[in-house]
Amino acid sequence: MLTFAVLGEVRAWRGDHPLDLGPKQRRAVLAALLLRCGRSATVRDLVADVWGEQATASAVGALRNHVLHLRKVLEPERAAGSPPTVLVGFDGGYALRLPPGAVDTELADRYAAEAERAADAEQARERLQAALVLWAGPPLAGIPGPFAERLRVQLSERRLSLLERRLETDLRLGRFAAAIGELHPLSSEHPLREKIRELLMTALYHAGRQAEALEVYADTRRTLIDSLGIEPGPLLTDLHERILRADLAPVRSPVAVAEPVSRVAQLPADIADFTGREEQVRRLTERLTDATGAVAVCAIAGMGGVGKSTLAVHVAHRVREHFRDGQLHTDLHGAAQPGDILGDFLRALGVPEGKIAATPDQRAAQFRSLLDGRRVLVLLDNARDADQVIPLIPGTAGSAVLITSRAAMPELAGASSVRLDEMSEAEALALLGGVVGAERVAAEPDSAEAVVRSCGRLPLAVRIIGARLATRPRWSIASIAERLADEQQRLAVLRTGDLAVGAVFRVDYDQLEPAQAEAVRMLSVPEVEDLSLPGAAAVLDMSRDEAELLCETLVDLSLLDAPAPGRYTYHDLLRLFARELMDPADEPAALRRLLEFYLATMKNVVAVSNPGTRLPEHLSRTRVQGLSFSDGVGAQGWLNAERPNLVRLFGQIARRSAARDSPGVCAELALCADLAWAMAELIDGGPNAQELSRALEELLEAALRAGDRGLECRVRVALGSVLTYSLARMRIGRDHQRIALSLGSDDPGDARLTAFAAQLLAGSTRQGHESAASLAHVERAMRIARRVGDPAIECAALVHAAKTLSDAGRYLESAERARAGWELAEQIGNLALAGMALHEQGAALAFLGEFERGAELCARAVESAHRSGSQLRVGFALARHAQVCLLVGALDRAESIAAEAVDTVTRAAGPLHRARIMLLHATVLGALGRTEDEQRVLRATAEIVSELEDTHLVHERVDAELEAPVVAILHARLAGAAEAAR
C-alpha cells in the first residue's frame, strides 16, 4: 500500500519501503495533488502552484515530465500502454486516486474526529496526541512554490489548533504542571495568540499560582496594546476577572456529544407530471439502494434548466423507504458554506445548539459520527463543486448522497455520475402534453413539434411554454410556435411568472471568472454547429492549450458541450443567451480571426491535396499559419469535417453585409471569397452541395452590393463549379463561369482564376461528339496556366481534354493526352490528378481493345485516388474501373466495383454524379441478368434525374459520360428511366 507524508518533508512509502520522489520541484507537484484529497487539478493550476509568477513557457512541459516520472515511481509494474490508476489524468489536468488514510494529513483529521467522539477525556487526549506526532517538522519542508507556502501556513495553524485542544484536555485531566511546561514556551513563540494565554492562566491558577496567572494577563494586555493597539478579547478579560474574584470553576472531563438521531423528512414534493428519463431513474435507484461497499454517492450534472433537480427529487422519493432514518435536503445555491449547512443538518438531527461543534471540520466529524450505523439519504441540490459537498458526505455505509450540479465532479472518487442532456423529442412532446393536455398536442402535432424544437427540448423551456398555454386555453400552439421561431425574441417568450430560461442561465453566467465569461460570449459569435479546438482558439485569440483548458472548464460547468473530442458546441438556447450578452463591436474581430484560421488552413489543404498549384499565392494573406497536414487523406478529412461550418459562415457574413452599418464586412467577404475559390479548386462540393450553393448565392449578392468585381469573379467561379459538378444545374453553372471569364483582368491573380474558370468550362461544355467548345476551353486554360506557372491547372486541363476526346470517340488522342497528364502529375507529385489521368488513359486503351492494360491502369487509378484522400476522386476512379470491367466482360467484378462506386459517391457528391454511376451499376446488373435489381436501381436513378434542373442536358451528359462504345446499350434503359420519372 502506498502511504505519503507532507507534515514534515514530502515522503512516500510502498509498504515499509521508502520511494525516491526526485527533486524538490517534483515533490512540489506531488504535494499539490496530495493536498487536494483526490480532487483534480488543471495543468494551469499546477503550474501556478509550483512555479507561480515565475512560470515560463517550458513549465507545462516540465510539469508533464514530473508527472511521467511520478507515475513510474508510484506504479512501477504498470504495463506499457495501460492507463495509470494512481496518478490519473483528466481532460486538462491530473488527480491522485488513493485509499482513505494514505496521506498523513488524512490520518491527522481522522484522529482529531475520533477525539471529538471520544467517550472520555483520556481517550480524547490519546487521539489528539496521535495526530500531533504525525508532524515530523515544518510541513512541506523545503518544497518551493506558492501552493507550498500557503499550505505550510495552514498546516502549521492546524497543528497549533490541535495542540491547543490537547493542552485543554490536559487541564481537564488535572495535568497542570505538565501543561504549564509546554504553555510557557508556546506563549513566548505566539505572543498574540490569546487562546494559549488563556490556557496558561487557567493552568497557573489551578496549580495554585494565581499571581503568575494575573501577570500573564498583564503581559498579554501590554503586548496587544503595544503591537496592535487593542485590548484583550472578552474571553480573556472574563477569565482575568474570575481569577481576581477567585471563582474560577474547576475543570471537568468532557462529555460525549452524541445525540439520538431524529427522523427527518426534508424532501420537497415529488413532481406529479414527471416525464421520461427512465434509464437515468433506473441507474440512480439501483446505485442508491446498493447496500454493499461504502457510502453510495450519485452526482447528476447538466446545464441549467435540463431537469436535474426534478430528476433528483423524483428518484429520492422512489428510494425514500430504503432510508429508514430519514432524508436530508438542502439547496446549496452554488454558494452556501459547508459549515453552515452542517449546522442545519445537525439541528435537524436533534443536536442541541450548544452541542454543535464550532468549526466546519469539527461539524463534519460530528455529522459523520451521528450517521454512523444509520440509513439517511442526503440530497444536495445545486452544488458548486466537489469542495462544497465533500464535508457533507457521511463516512460509513448505509447512508447515501444524491447531488445535482451544473459542474462535473471527477474529484468525487467512487461516485456514480449521470450526465443529463436535453430530452428526446418524444419525451419533450409527452411533457408538453402533460402540462397543456394531450388532446391539444394531438390536435396540432406539427406546431407542437416546432415548439419543442424551438425550446431545444429543454425541460424548463417546455414547461414554461406549457404553463403559458395551459393558462391561455384559447391560444393555439401554432401561435406560440410562430413567436418562438423568431430567435430575436425567443428567450423573452420563454418566461412565465418567476420562471425564465434566461434567468437560469444568468445564475450560471454570473458565477464565472472573467475569462470564462468572455469565452462564453465570444464562442457564440460564429453561427456554426460546433467549433474545433483550433477554431475556438482562433476565436478566443489564444493558444490551443489555453483554449482547451478554458473550453473544458466550460464543458465541466455545462455551459458548453463536447460532442466529440476536441469539438465544442452550445445548446441552442444557451447560444442565444450568450449572443445577447455579446458586444456587437467585438464580433468582427472574432469572425476575422476564425476566417483567417480557416483560410490559412485551407491553403495548406490545397497545397497538400493539389501539389503543383500556385493558388495559395493568390489568396489573401493571413496572420496565422493554420493547421498543417502530412498527406491528402488528413487534409481532405479536415475539409469534410469543417465544410458545414464554412457553409454557415458564408451565409453569416453575407447577411452581415446586408446591414450597411456592419463594420469590417468587406474584409470578411474577401476572406470568404478566397475560401470559396480554394474549395472549388478541389472539385468536391461534398454532401452539403445544396447548402453550399445557397450560401454562395448569398455571398454573390453581397459581392454585387459591395461593387467589388474581384469578389464577384471568385464567388461566381465557386458557385458555377458547385452548380455544374455537384447539382447538375448545367446552364446556370456555365453562365456563372462565363461571366467570371469576362470579368478577368491581366492581374496574375485574376489570370490564375481565369485559367481555373476555363478548366471548369472544359468539363461543363463537354457533350459527346461536340468537342470543339470544350477543347477550346482546354487550350485557353493550358495557355494561361503556363503563363502564370501553374502546372496543376495545366495537368487538370490535359485530363479534361482526354475525357472530351474519349467522349468524341477519338480514343488514341485521348490516351495520348491522358498519358501527358499522368507524366505531368507524376512530376509534380499530384496523386489526385495522376489517378484521374490513369483512369482516363485506361478507359481510352480499353475502348481501343487493350482491355487488360486498361483494367490495370484503372486499378492503379483507384489506388492513387485513395492515397489522395478525395472520396469524390475515388468514386470517379471506381466508376471508370467498373466500366472497363464491363467492356472486358468481367461482369461480377464490374458489379462489385460499381456498387462500391455508388456508395462512395453517395457519401461525397451531389445527385448528378450519383445518378450517373447508378445508371452504370444498373447496366452491369442488366448484363448479369439480374433484371429485378436492374429495374430497382433504374427507378431510383430516374427519381434523382427527374428532380434535377436542366433535365435534357443531364440526360445528354449521362449518355456521354458512359462513353460511346456502351452508349447504345444504355439508350433503351435511359429512356425507360426517364419514362418512369414522368
C-alpha angles and dihedrals in degrees: 000000000000117000130181139198128202098157091096121353116002105257140160137198137192100212103314094334115103117225128224104239096180129223126358095260091056090049088051090057090049092048092050089056096041093054092052087070096225097323117128124249123206121232088249091053093050094047089051091046096052106026101024117181090343091069114131131196089270094059095091091052091047090050093053090048090053090049090051092053093045091053090053091051096044096043107025093160097050110126118244111267095016116120118257117252101191107040098030130183129229129186100293100357154030141251139185119239107204134155118254113282096024092121123059092230089061090051089050091052091047093051090047091052091048088052088054090055096041117132094222142015095256093057091044091053092050092053093046091050090049088056094048096052089061088075103091096176137314108348115258090007112204094358113140130217141064094277093056091047092054095043093047088061093046095047092047089051090049091054092048091051091050090048091052089051092049092048090048088053090049088057091051088053091051095247093140101148094051091046092051089053090058098037098056096063090039092055090051091048093048105029094166097050104103095189091065091048089049092053092046092051091048092049093048092048094051090045088060094255099120096152091054089049091054090047090054089056093048091049091048092050092051092049094049093048093046096044104033107009092238137116122241116277125264095262093055092041091051091049090051092052093048091050089051089052091043090228099119106142118235116260118257133205114259121260121225111261099210113128131186112273113245116218108250130190107187100151116129116239117285119251112262095207098039107163135195127333091116095153094048091047091052094049094047094045093051093048097046093050095045102120096194127093128359132338110316109238121185124182124196113199131183146117123297114282095020093115104258096142093043091052093045094051091046092051092044090057090048091058102030095107089059089064101063095176095060147265127273122202135183136166105223092193087210091277110057116123116242091227092058093047091049089053090054092047093049091051090049089052091055103260109149116241092246093054096052109111119248105229129053092242091051091048091050090053091047091050092050091049092051093052095045106125093006133112109228129153114217116200112195110187126196097005118185100211144327093279089063096052105035093080089051096058117102116239103224137056119266098058124079138201128216115192132187121196142153087227127072112239110208088159091073098093112213095010120139108232126205118190109207116208131181117294124268114257091254092052092047091050090048090051091049090049091049091056103038099024129273092248093062091051091047090051093056106027097158093049091046090053090049090051096053091045091052088049089055086235086281108156095220092051092047091048092050092052090044091052092050092050093044091057091045105052092171093059116098120226087234091063093056091041089057092052092047091052089071104083091197092066102025097104091047090055091050093075134096127164108320092341118097130155091213091054091054091051090046092059090058094043094051091057093057126107114247094258092050093048091050091050091052089055098041097047090056092063099082109071093221133130093242140339130232118231093256089049091050090049089054093051092047093043095229140108120285092246091054092045092049093052091048096045094046089051089054090048089053088051090050092240092113131030126217106212090178135004109290096009126103134193143165133237104253094248093045089053090053090048092050092048091053088059094048119108105231089217090066096051101080094055092048092049093046091051091051094045091048090051090050093047093047089050092044090056088057091047091053093045092052098038097042108032114193094037121129092197098112089061090061097049125092117282116253131204093220132063099224125206120318128215134206095209145004094263092063092042094050091044090056092048092049090052095046100038093092089054092049090051091052092047092052089055093045094051091046091053091047090054090057088065101076093205094057105119122224095012096133091060090048091050091052091052091049092049090052091048091050091050092050092049091049092053089063088060090221117118089173126208089307094068096124092052091043093053092050091049091048090050088055089048091051091053088050092050091050091050089050091051091225111146092190092057091044092052094051095047093046091053091050093045092047090052093053095043094049104037103030107027103029092231088144105171098046091042091054090045091058091048092050093048089050089053090052092051094055124114138190091269108120092236092050091046090053090050090047090054090053092047090052090050090053091049090051087065101036094050094050108119116165113271092358094091104145098091093045094048091048090057089047091056092047092049092049093046094052092041091057090047094053092038099243111144093178092064090045091050093048090049090053090053090050089050090052091051093047092048090048091052088051092053093249093129100161092053089044092054091049093051091045090050090051090048092050092050091051091046090052090048093055094036096242108157095182095054092040089056092049092048091048096053092046090050090046092050093048092050091048090052087052089055099260091123101161093047090046093051091048092053092047091052089052089049091057091051092049092048091052090052091050091061095228111128091193091057089047089054092050092049092049091050092053090047091051090048093052091047087053091053090047090051095243090135101166090049091046091051096052092046092047091050090051090049091053092050092048096048092044088061095043112032149036131268100279096062091041093052093047094052093041088056090053089050091051090051091054091047090052091050088053091053092245092137098165092053090044092054092047092054092043091053091050090048092049091053090054094046093047091058095052124096120240090031095177092055090046092055090051090047093050090050093050096044091059090059132239099272093062101027093094090059090052103045094082093047093046091051089050091050092050090049091051090050090055 
